[in-house]
Coordinates of C-alpha atoms in Angstrom, one line a residue:
X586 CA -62.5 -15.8 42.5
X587 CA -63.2 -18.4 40.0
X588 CA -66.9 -18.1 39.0
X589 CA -68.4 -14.8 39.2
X590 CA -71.9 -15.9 39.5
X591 CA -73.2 -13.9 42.6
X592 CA -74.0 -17.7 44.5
X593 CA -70.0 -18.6 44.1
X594 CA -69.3 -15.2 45.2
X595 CA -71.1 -15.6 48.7
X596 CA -71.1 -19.5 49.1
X597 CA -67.4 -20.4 49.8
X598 CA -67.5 -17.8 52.2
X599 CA -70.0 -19.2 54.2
X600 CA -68.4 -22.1 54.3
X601 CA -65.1 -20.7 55.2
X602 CA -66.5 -18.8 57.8
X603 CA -69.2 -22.4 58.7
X604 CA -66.0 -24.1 58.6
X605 CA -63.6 -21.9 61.2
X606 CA -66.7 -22.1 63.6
X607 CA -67.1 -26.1 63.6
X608 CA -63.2 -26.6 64.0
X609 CA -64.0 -23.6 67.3
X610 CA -66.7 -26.3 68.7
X611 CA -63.8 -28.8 68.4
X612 CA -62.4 -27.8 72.5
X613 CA -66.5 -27.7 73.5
X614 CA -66.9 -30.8 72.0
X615 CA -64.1 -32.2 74.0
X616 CA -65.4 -30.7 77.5
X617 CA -69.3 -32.4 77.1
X618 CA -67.5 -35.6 76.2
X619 CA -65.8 -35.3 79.7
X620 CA -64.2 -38.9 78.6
X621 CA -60.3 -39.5 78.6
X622 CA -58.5 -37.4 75.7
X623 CA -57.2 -40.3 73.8
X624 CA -60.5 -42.1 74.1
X625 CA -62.0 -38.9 72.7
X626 CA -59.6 -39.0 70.0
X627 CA -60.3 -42.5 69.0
X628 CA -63.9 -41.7 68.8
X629 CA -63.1 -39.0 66.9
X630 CA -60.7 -40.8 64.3
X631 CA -63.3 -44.7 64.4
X632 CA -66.5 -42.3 63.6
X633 CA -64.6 -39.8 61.1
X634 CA -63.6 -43.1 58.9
X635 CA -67.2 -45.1 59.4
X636 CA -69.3 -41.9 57.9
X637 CA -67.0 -41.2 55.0
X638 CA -66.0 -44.6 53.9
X639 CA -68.5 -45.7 51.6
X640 CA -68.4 -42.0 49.7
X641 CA -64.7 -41.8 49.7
X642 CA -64.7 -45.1 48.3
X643 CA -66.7 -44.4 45.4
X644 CA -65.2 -40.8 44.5
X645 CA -61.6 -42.4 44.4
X646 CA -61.5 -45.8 43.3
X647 CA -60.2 -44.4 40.2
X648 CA -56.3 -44.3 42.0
X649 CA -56.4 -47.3 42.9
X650 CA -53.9 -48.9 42.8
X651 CA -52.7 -46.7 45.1
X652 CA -49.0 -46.0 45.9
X653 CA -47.3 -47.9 48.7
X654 CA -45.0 -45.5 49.9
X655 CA -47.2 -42.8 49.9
X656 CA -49.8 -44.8 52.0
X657 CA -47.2 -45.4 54.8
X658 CA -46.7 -41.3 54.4
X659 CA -50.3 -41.0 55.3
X660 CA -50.1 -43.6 57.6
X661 CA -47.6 -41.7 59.6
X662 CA -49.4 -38.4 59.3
X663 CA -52.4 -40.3 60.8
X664 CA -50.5 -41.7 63.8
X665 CA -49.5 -38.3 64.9
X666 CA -52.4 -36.1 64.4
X667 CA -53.8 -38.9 66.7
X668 CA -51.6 -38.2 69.2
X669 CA -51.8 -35.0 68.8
X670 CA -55.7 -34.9 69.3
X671 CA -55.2 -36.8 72.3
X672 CA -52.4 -34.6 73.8
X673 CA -54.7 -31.5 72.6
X674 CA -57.7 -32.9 73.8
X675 CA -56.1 -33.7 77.4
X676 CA -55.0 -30.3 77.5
X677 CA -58.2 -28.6 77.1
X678 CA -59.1 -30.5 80.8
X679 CA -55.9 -28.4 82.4
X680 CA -55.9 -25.2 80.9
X681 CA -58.7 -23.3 79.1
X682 CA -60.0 -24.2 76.4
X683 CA -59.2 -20.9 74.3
X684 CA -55.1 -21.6 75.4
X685 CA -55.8 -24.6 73.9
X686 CA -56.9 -23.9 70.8
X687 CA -54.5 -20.4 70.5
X688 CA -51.3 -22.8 71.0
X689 CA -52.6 -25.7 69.0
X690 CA -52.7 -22.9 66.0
X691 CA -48.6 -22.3 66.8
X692 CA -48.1 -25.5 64.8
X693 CA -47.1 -23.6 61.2
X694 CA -44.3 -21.9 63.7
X695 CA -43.4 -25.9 64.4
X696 CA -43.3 -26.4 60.6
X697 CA -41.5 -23.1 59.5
X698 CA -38.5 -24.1 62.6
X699 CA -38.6 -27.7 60.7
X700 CA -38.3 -26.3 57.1
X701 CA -35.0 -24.2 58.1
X702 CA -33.4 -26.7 60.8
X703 CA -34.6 -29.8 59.1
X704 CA -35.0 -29.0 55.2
X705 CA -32.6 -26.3 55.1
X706 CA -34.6 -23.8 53.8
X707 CA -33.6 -20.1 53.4
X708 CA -36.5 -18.1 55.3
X709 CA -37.0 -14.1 55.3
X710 CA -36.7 -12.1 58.1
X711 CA -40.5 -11.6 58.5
X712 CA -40.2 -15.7 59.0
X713 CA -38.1 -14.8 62.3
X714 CA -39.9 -12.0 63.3
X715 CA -43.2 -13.5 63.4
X716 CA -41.7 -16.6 65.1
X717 CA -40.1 -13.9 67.9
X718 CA -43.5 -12.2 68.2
X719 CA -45.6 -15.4 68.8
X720 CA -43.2 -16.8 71.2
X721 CA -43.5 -13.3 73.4
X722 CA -47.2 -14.2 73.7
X723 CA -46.2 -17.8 74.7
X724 CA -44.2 -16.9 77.2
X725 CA -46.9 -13.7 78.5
X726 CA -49.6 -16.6 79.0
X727 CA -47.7 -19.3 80.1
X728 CA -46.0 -17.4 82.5
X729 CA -48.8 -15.7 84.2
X730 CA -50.8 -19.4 83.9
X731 CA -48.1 -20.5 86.2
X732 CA -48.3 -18.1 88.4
X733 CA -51.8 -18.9 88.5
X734 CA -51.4 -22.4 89.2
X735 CA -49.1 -25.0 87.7
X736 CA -51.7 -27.2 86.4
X737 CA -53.1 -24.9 84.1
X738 CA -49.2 -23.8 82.8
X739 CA -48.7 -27.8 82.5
X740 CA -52.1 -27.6 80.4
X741 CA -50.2 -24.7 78.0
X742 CA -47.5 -26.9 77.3
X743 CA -48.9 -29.8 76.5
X744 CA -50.9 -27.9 73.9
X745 CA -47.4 -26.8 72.2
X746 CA -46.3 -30.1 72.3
X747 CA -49.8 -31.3 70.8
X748 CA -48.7 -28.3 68.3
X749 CA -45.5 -30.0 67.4
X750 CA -47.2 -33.3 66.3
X751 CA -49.6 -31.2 64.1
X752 CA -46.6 -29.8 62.4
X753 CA -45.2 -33.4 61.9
X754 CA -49.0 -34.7 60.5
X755 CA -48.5 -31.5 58.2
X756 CA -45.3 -32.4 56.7
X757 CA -46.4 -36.3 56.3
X758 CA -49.1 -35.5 54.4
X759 CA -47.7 -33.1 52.4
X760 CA -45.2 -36.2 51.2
X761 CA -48.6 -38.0 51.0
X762 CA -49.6 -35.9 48.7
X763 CA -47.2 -36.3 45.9
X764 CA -48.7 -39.5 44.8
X765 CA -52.2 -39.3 46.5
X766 CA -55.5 -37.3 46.1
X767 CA -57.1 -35.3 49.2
X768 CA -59.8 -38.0 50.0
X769 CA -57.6 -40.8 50.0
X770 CA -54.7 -39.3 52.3
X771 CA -57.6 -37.9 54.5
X772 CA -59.2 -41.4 55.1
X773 CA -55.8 -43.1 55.4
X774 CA -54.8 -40.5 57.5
X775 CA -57.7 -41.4 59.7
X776 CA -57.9 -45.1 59.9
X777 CA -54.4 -45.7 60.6
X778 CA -55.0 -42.7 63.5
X779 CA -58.2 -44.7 65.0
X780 CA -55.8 -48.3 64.4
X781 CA -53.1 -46.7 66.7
X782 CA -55.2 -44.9 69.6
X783 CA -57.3 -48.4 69.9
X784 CA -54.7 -50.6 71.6
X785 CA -53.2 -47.5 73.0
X786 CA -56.9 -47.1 74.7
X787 CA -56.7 -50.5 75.7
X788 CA -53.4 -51.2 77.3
X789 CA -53.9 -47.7 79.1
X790 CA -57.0 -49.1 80.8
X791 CA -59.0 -46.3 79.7
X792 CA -62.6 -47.3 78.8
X793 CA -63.7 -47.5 75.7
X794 CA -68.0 -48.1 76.7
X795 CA -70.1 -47.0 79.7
X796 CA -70.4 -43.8 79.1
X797 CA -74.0 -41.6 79.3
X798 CA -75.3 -40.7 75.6
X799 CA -74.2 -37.5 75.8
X800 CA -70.6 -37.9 75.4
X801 CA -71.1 -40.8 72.5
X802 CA -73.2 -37.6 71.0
X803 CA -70.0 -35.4 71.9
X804 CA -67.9 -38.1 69.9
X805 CA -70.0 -37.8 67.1
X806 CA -70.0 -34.5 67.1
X807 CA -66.3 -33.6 66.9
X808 CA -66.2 -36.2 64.2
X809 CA -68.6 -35.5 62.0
X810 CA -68.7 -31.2 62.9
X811 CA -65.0 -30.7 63.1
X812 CA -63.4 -33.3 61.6
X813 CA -65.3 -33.8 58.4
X814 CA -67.5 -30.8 58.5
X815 CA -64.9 -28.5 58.9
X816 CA -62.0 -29.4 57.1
X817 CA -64.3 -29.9 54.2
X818 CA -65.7 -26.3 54.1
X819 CA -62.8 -25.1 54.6
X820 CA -61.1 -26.7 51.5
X821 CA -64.0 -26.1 49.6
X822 CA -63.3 -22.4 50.5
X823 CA -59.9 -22.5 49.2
X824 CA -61.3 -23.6 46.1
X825 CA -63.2 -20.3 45.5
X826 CA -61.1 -17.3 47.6
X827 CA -57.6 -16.8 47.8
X828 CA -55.5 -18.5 50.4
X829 CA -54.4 -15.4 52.1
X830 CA -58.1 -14.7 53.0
X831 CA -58.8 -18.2 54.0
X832 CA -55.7 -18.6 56.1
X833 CA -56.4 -15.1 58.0
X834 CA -59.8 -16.0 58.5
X835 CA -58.9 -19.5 60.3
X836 CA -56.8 -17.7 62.5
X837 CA -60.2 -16.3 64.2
X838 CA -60.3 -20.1 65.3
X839 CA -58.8 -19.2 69.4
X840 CA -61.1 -15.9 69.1
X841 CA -63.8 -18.0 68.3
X842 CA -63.5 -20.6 70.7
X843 CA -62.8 -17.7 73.9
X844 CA -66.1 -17.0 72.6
X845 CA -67.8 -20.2 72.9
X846 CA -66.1 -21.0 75.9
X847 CA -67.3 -18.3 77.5
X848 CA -70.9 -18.7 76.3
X849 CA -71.2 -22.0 76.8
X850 CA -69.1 -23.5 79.6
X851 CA -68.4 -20.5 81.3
X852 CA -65.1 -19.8 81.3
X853 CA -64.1 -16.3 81.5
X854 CA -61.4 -14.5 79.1
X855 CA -58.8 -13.2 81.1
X856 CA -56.5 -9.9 80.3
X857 CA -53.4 -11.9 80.0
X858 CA -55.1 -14.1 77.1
X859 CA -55.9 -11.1 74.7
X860 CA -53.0 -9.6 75.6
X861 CA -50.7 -12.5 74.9
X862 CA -53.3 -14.0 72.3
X863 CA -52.9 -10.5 70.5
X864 CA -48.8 -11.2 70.0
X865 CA -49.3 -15.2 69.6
X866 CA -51.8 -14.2 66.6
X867 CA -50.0 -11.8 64.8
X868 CA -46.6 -13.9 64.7
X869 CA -48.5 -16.6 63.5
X870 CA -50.0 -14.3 60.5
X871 CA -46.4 -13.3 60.0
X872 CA -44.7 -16.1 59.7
X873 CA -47.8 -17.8 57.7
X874 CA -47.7 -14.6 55.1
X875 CA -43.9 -15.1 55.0
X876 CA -44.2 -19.0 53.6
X877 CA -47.1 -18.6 51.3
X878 CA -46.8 -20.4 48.2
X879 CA -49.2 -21.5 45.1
X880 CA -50.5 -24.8 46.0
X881 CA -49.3 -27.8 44.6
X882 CA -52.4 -29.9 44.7
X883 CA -55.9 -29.2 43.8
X884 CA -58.2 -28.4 46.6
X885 CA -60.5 -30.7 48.2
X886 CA -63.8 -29.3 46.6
X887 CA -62.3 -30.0 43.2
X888 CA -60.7 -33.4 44.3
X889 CA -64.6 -34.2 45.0
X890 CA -65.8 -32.4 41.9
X891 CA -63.4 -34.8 39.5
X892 CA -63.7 -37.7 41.7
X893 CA -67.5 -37.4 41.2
X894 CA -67.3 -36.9 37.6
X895 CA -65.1 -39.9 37.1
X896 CA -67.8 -42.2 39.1

Protein backbone atom coordinates (compact mmCIF):
# COMPACT_ATOMS: atom_id res chain seq x y z
CA UNK A 1 0.00 0.00 0.00
CA UNK A 2 1.39 3.24 -0.88
CA UNK A 3 -0.51 5.92 0.96
CA UNK A 4 -1.92 4.96 4.27
CA UNK A 5 -4.59 7.61 4.35
CA UNK A 6 -7.85 5.53 5.12
CA UNK A 7 -9.45 6.95 1.37
CA UNK A 8 -6.22 5.15 -0.51
CA UNK A 9 -6.72 2.28 1.59
CA UNK A 10 -10.49 1.60 0.42
CA UNK A 11 -10.43 3.46 -3.01
CA UNK A 12 -8.27 1.29 -5.27
CA UNK A 13 -10.20 -1.52 -4.12
CA UNK A 14 -13.28 -0.31 -5.35
CA UNK A 15 -12.00 0.17 -8.35
CA UNK A 16 -10.40 -3.11 -8.62
CA UNK A 17 -13.30 -4.76 -7.67
CA UNK A 18 -15.65 -1.69 -10.15
CA UNK A 19 -13.14 -2.72 -12.66
CA UNK A 20 -13.40 -6.86 -12.72
CA UNK A 21 -17.30 -6.19 -12.81
CA UNK A 22 -17.28 -3.86 -16.09
CA UNK A 23 -14.75 -6.14 -18.00
CA UNK A 24 -17.85 -9.20 -16.64
CA UNK A 25 -20.53 -6.87 -18.58
CA UNK A 26 -18.12 -7.18 -21.51
CA UNK A 27 -20.07 -10.87 -22.88
CA UNK A 28 -23.64 -9.03 -21.79
CA UNK A 29 -22.66 -6.22 -23.69
CA UNK A 30 -22.02 -8.38 -26.65
CA UNK A 31 -25.48 -10.34 -26.38
CA UNK A 32 -27.91 -6.83 -26.36
CA UNK A 33 -25.70 -5.72 -29.30
CA UNK A 34 -27.04 -8.93 -31.11
CA UNK A 35 -24.82 -7.32 -34.18
CA UNK A 36 -22.00 -9.39 -36.02
CA UNK A 37 -18.86 -10.00 -33.61
CA UNK A 38 -16.43 -8.12 -35.66
CA UNK A 39 -18.82 -5.31 -36.23
CA UNK A 40 -19.12 -5.33 -32.44
CA UNK A 41 -15.52 -5.19 -32.18
CA UNK A 42 -15.06 -2.28 -34.47
CA UNK A 43 -17.62 -0.38 -32.45
CA UNK A 44 -15.86 -1.25 -29.69
CA UNK A 45 -12.21 -0.26 -30.91
CA UNK A 46 -13.86 3.37 -33.31
CA UNK A 47 -15.78 4.52 -29.90
CA UNK A 48 -12.84 3.41 -27.39
CA UNK A 49 -10.40 5.93 -29.59
CA UNK A 50 -13.15 8.86 -30.27
CA UNK A 51 -13.74 9.30 -26.16
CA UNK A 52 -10.19 9.23 -25.19
CA UNK A 53 -8.49 11.04 -27.93
CA UNK A 54 -8.58 14.51 -26.93
CA UNK A 55 -7.46 13.60 -23.11
CA UNK A 56 -4.87 11.15 -24.16
CA UNK A 57 -3.60 13.76 -26.35
CA UNK A 58 -3.00 16.28 -23.87
CA UNK A 59 -1.58 13.92 -20.95
CA UNK A 60 1.15 12.60 -23.51
CA UNK A 61 2.22 15.00 -25.93
CA UNK A 62 5.22 15.24 -23.83
CA UNK A 63 6.74 11.78 -25.80
CA UNK A 64 6.27 12.92 -28.66
CA UNK A 65 8.17 12.28 -30.88
CA UNK A 66 7.29 9.03 -30.44
CA UNK A 67 9.31 5.97 -31.30
CA UNK A 68 8.71 4.33 -34.77
CA UNK A 69 9.34 0.93 -34.04
CA UNK A 70 7.63 0.82 -31.00
CA UNK A 71 4.43 2.31 -32.67
CA UNK A 72 4.36 -0.61 -35.22
CA UNK A 73 4.71 -2.93 -31.81
CA UNK A 74 1.54 -1.32 -30.75
CA UNK A 75 0.17 -1.40 -33.94
CA UNK A 76 0.47 -5.09 -34.09
CA UNK A 77 -0.82 -5.61 -30.58
CA UNK A 78 -3.85 -3.58 -31.78
CA UNK A 79 -4.48 -5.75 -34.87
CA UNK A 80 -4.86 -8.84 -32.79
CA UNK A 81 -6.63 -7.96 -29.73
CA UNK A 82 -9.13 -6.86 -32.61
CA UNK A 83 -9.33 -10.01 -33.87
CA UNK A 84 -9.42 -11.40 -30.89
CA UNK A 85 -12.54 -9.42 -29.76
CA UNK A 86 -14.17 -10.44 -32.79
CA UNK A 87 -13.43 -14.14 -32.53
CA UNK A 88 -14.37 -13.71 -28.63
CA UNK A 89 -17.29 -11.81 -29.25
CA UNK A 90 -18.58 -14.45 -32.06
CA UNK A 91 -18.11 -17.02 -29.55
CA UNK A 92 -20.18 -15.68 -26.92
CA UNK A 93 -23.32 -16.28 -29.76
CA UNK A 94 -22.30 -20.30 -29.83
CA UNK A 95 -21.44 -21.10 -26.43
CA UNK A 96 -22.31 -19.43 -23.16
CA UNK A 97 -21.34 -16.58 -22.29
CA UNK A 98 -19.50 -17.66 -18.91
CA UNK A 99 -17.31 -20.41 -21.34
CA UNK A 100 -16.53 -17.51 -23.07
CA UNK A 101 -15.17 -15.43 -20.68
CA UNK A 102 -13.54 -18.56 -18.43
CA UNK A 103 -11.39 -19.59 -21.73
CA UNK A 104 -10.76 -16.05 -22.89
CA UNK A 105 -8.91 -15.79 -19.31
CA UNK A 106 -6.62 -19.10 -20.48
CA UNK A 107 -4.58 -16.50 -22.49
CA UNK A 108 -1.55 -16.06 -19.66
CA UNK A 109 -1.39 -20.17 -20.26
CA UNK A 110 -1.00 -19.00 -24.25
CA UNK A 111 1.74 -16.57 -23.11
CA UNK A 112 3.63 -18.83 -20.48
CA UNK A 113 3.68 -21.92 -23.61
CA UNK A 114 5.16 -18.80 -25.73
CA UNK A 115 7.75 -17.67 -23.14
CA UNK A 116 9.34 -21.45 -22.90
CA UNK A 117 8.72 -22.61 -26.75
CA UNK A 118 9.25 -19.24 -28.22
CA UNK A 119 11.63 -17.20 -25.79
CA UNK A 120 13.26 -20.03 -24.26
CA UNK A 121 12.60 -19.40 -20.96
CA UNK A 122 13.25 -21.78 -17.92
CA UNK A 123 9.74 -22.20 -16.14
CA UNK A 124 9.09 -24.01 -12.65
CA UNK A 125 7.27 -26.87 -12.20
CA UNK A 126 4.23 -25.06 -10.65
CA UNK A 127 4.38 -23.35 -14.43
CA UNK A 128 3.53 -26.99 -15.78
CA UNK A 129 1.29 -27.97 -13.21
CA UNK A 130 -1.03 -25.15 -13.48
CA UNK A 131 -0.84 -25.39 -17.29
CA UNK A 132 -1.88 -29.43 -16.77
CA UNK A 133 -4.66 -28.42 -14.33
CA UNK A 134 -6.31 -25.75 -16.51
CA UNK A 135 -6.19 -27.90 -19.49
CA UNK A 136 -8.21 -30.85 -17.40
CA UNK A 137 -10.98 -28.30 -17.10
CA UNK A 138 -10.72 -27.51 -20.88
CA UNK A 139 -11.11 -30.74 -21.85
CA UNK A 140 -14.12 -31.51 -18.82
CA UNK A 141 -16.26 -28.51 -20.54
CA UNK A 142 -15.51 -28.89 -23.92
CA UNK A 143 -16.04 -32.38 -23.95
CA UNK A 144 -19.37 -32.54 -22.28
CA UNK A 145 -20.32 -29.13 -24.58
CA UNK A 146 -19.93 -31.51 -27.37
CA UNK A 147 -21.74 -33.97 -26.21
CA UNK A 148 -24.30 -31.42 -25.74
CA UNK A 149 -24.22 -30.22 -29.12
CA UNK A 150 -21.44 -29.36 -31.43
CA UNK A 151 -22.16 -25.79 -31.86
CA UNK A 152 -21.70 -24.86 -28.52
CA UNK A 153 -18.07 -27.09 -28.37
CA UNK A 154 -17.22 -25.10 -31.76
CA UNK A 155 -18.23 -21.90 -29.49
CA UNK A 156 -15.38 -23.20 -26.73
CA UNK A 157 -12.84 -23.40 -29.17
CA UNK A 158 -13.08 -20.49 -30.79
CA UNK A 159 -12.77 -18.75 -27.40
CA UNK A 160 -9.23 -20.49 -26.92
CA UNK A 161 -8.26 -19.45 -30.11
CA UNK A 162 -9.58 -15.80 -29.35
CA UNK A 163 -7.36 -16.64 -26.15
CA UNK A 164 -4.24 -17.16 -28.26
CA UNK A 165 -4.52 -13.78 -29.97
CA UNK A 166 -4.83 -12.08 -26.43
CA UNK A 167 -1.63 -13.78 -25.58
CA UNK A 168 0.00 -12.42 -28.86
CA UNK A 169 -1.67 -8.57 -28.10
CA UNK A 170 0.09 -9.31 -24.57
CA UNK A 171 3.47 -9.87 -25.84
CA UNK A 172 3.23 -6.84 -28.53
CA UNK A 173 2.61 -4.59 -26.11
CA UNK A 174 4.87 -5.54 -23.78
CA UNK A 175 7.69 -4.70 -26.70
CA UNK A 176 5.53 -1.55 -26.93
CA UNK A 177 6.26 -0.78 -23.85
CA UNK A 178 9.97 -0.38 -23.78
CA UNK A 179 9.82 2.89 -25.52
CA UNK A 180 6.16 4.01 -24.86
CA UNK A 181 3.94 5.23 -21.97
CA UNK A 182 0.49 3.25 -21.03
CA UNK A 183 -1.80 5.94 -22.71
CA UNK A 184 -0.02 6.10 -25.81
CA UNK A 185 0.30 2.20 -26.54
CA UNK A 186 -3.36 1.96 -25.30
CA UNK A 187 -4.65 4.49 -28.01
CA UNK A 188 -2.31 3.11 -30.69
CA UNK A 189 -3.31 -0.10 -29.77
CA UNK A 190 -6.89 0.90 -30.48
CA UNK A 191 -6.86 2.92 -33.58
CA UNK A 192 -4.79 0.63 -35.52
CA UNK A 193 -7.44 -2.27 -34.12
CA UNK A 194 -10.70 -0.09 -35.32
CA UNK A 195 -8.32 0.67 -38.86
CA UNK A 196 -8.05 -3.16 -39.44
CA UNK A 197 -11.76 -4.50 -38.42
CA UNK A 198 -13.21 -1.49 -40.80
CA UNK A 199 -12.42 -2.89 -44.25
CA UNK A 200 -12.51 -6.27 -42.76
CA UNK A 201 -16.34 -5.19 -41.89
CA UNK A 202 -16.71 -4.05 -45.29
CA UNK A 203 -15.39 -6.65 -47.64
CA UNK A 204 -17.25 -9.19 -45.28
CA UNK A 205 -20.57 -7.53 -46.15
CA UNK A 206 -21.36 -7.21 -42.58
CA UNK A 207 -23.23 -3.92 -41.88
CA UNK A 208 -21.89 -1.32 -40.35
CA UNK A 209 -25.53 1.07 -39.87
CA UNK A 210 -29.21 0.05 -39.51
CA UNK A 211 -29.28 -1.12 -36.45
CA UNK A 212 -32.10 -0.21 -33.46
CA UNK A 213 -30.52 2.17 -30.73
CA UNK A 214 -30.12 -0.30 -28.44
CA UNK A 215 -27.24 -2.10 -29.80
CA UNK A 216 -25.35 1.48 -30.83
CA UNK A 217 -26.02 1.91 -26.84
CA UNK A 218 -24.49 -1.83 -26.46
CA UNK A 219 -21.41 -0.50 -28.56
CA UNK A 220 -21.03 2.29 -26.46
CA UNK A 221 -21.27 0.50 -23.70
CA UNK A 222 -18.53 -2.13 -24.08
CA UNK A 223 -16.33 0.71 -25.12
CA UNK A 224 -16.58 3.11 -22.85
CA UNK A 225 -17.57 0.31 -19.58
CA UNK A 226 -15.18 -2.30 -20.44
CA UNK A 227 -12.80 -1.10 -22.51
CA UNK A 228 -11.87 2.26 -20.92
CA UNK A 229 -13.74 1.94 -17.75
CA UNK A 230 -12.27 -1.12 -16.88
CA UNK A 231 -8.92 -1.39 -17.81
CA UNK A 232 -8.48 1.87 -16.22
CA UNK A 233 -9.67 0.91 -12.74
CA UNK A 234 -8.05 -1.77 -12.88
CA UNK A 235 -4.59 -0.21 -13.46
CA UNK A 236 -5.32 2.41 -11.16
CA UNK A 237 -5.68 -0.64 -8.66
CA UNK A 238 -2.39 -1.85 -9.40
CA UNK A 239 -1.08 1.37 -8.53
CA UNK A 240 -2.23 1.15 -4.85
CA UNK A 241 -2.45 -2.95 -3.88
CA UNK A 242 -0.12 -5.58 -4.79
CA UNK A 243 -0.32 -7.48 -7.99
CA UNK A 244 -0.95 -10.76 -6.42
CA UNK A 245 -4.25 -9.35 -5.00
CA UNK A 246 -5.20 -7.61 -8.16
CA UNK A 247 -4.42 -10.48 -10.44
CA UNK A 248 -6.57 -13.09 -8.04
CA UNK A 249 -9.28 -10.78 -7.90
CA UNK A 250 -9.61 -10.48 -11.83
CA UNK A 251 -9.76 -14.02 -11.99
CA UNK A 252 -13.44 -13.63 -10.42
CA UNK A 253 -14.07 -12.19 -14.01
CA UNK A 254 -15.90 -15.93 -15.57
CA UNK A 255 -17.53 -16.17 -11.82
CA UNK A 256 -18.72 -12.90 -12.37
CA UNK A 257 -20.06 -13.08 -15.70
CA UNK A 258 -22.00 -16.93 -14.83
CA UNK A 259 -23.54 -14.46 -12.63
CA UNK A 260 -24.65 -11.89 -14.88
CA UNK A 261 -25.51 -14.22 -17.31
CA UNK A 262 -27.68 -15.90 -15.43
CA UNK A 263 -29.32 -12.75 -13.98
CA UNK A 264 -29.72 -11.11 -16.91
CA UNK A 265 -30.10 -13.21 -20.04
CA UNK A 266 -30.95 -16.21 -18.49
CA UNK A 267 -28.66 -18.56 -19.01
CA UNK A 268 -28.30 -21.18 -16.50
CA UNK A 269 -24.88 -22.45 -14.81
CA UNK A 270 -24.50 -25.86 -15.47
CA UNK A 271 -22.54 -28.66 -13.10
CA UNK A 272 -20.00 -29.34 -15.75
CA UNK A 273 -19.02 -25.47 -15.77
CA UNK A 274 -18.12 -25.12 -12.00
CA UNK A 275 -16.79 -28.24 -12.04
CA UNK A 276 -14.41 -27.72 -14.98
CA UNK A 277 -14.34 -23.80 -14.26
CA UNK A 278 -13.03 -24.90 -10.68
CA UNK A 279 -9.79 -26.76 -12.43
CA UNK A 280 -9.48 -24.08 -15.46
CA UNK A 281 -9.30 -21.28 -12.49
CA UNK A 282 -6.91 -22.69 -10.33
CA UNK A 283 -4.31 -23.58 -13.23
CA UNK A 284 -4.64 -20.29 -14.36
CA UNK A 285 -3.74 -18.89 -10.58
CA UNK A 286 -0.95 -21.36 -10.72
CA UNK A 287 0.72 -20.67 -13.56
CA UNK A 288 0.02 -16.80 -13.08
CA UNK A 289 1.67 -16.99 -9.33
CA UNK A 290 4.49 -19.04 -11.03
CA UNK A 291 5.46 -15.96 -13.60
CA UNK A 292 5.03 -13.02 -11.24
CA UNK A 293 7.52 -10.48 -11.56
CA UNK A 294 8.10 -6.62 -10.41
CA UNK A 295 6.80 -4.59 -13.08
CA UNK A 296 8.80 -2.92 -15.39
CA UNK A 297 6.66 0.09 -16.13
CA UNK A 298 4.67 2.34 -14.01
CA UNK A 299 1.11 1.77 -13.80
CA UNK A 300 -1.53 3.43 -15.63
CA UNK A 301 -2.84 5.64 -12.64
CA UNK A 302 0.66 7.11 -12.35
CA UNK A 303 1.29 7.31 -16.17
CA UNK A 304 -1.95 9.73 -15.81
CA UNK A 305 -0.73 11.29 -12.60
CA UNK A 306 2.79 12.45 -14.41
CA UNK A 307 1.20 13.00 -17.62
CA UNK A 308 -1.18 15.40 -15.91
CA UNK A 309 1.47 17.14 -14.07
CA UNK A 310 3.56 17.63 -17.06
CA UNK A 311 0.40 19.45 -18.98
Amino acid sequence: MKNNNSIHTWLPMVGLLLGTLALGFSSLFVLWAKAPGMVTAFYREAFACAFTALPIFFMTRKEWPLSGKHVIYAAIAGIFFAAEIALWNTSVFMTSAANATLFNNTSVLWVGLAAAFIFRESLSYKFWLGITTAFVGIVIIIGSDFLQHPKIGLGDFLAIIAATGYAVFFLATQCSREKLGVLSSFWISAFAGALFLLPVCLLSGKPLTGYPPVTYWSFLGVALVTQVGGYVAINYALGHLPATVVSSTVLLQPVITAILAAVFVGQPIVPNQIFGGVFILAGIYTVHRSRIKKPKSAPLEQEITRSLEEA
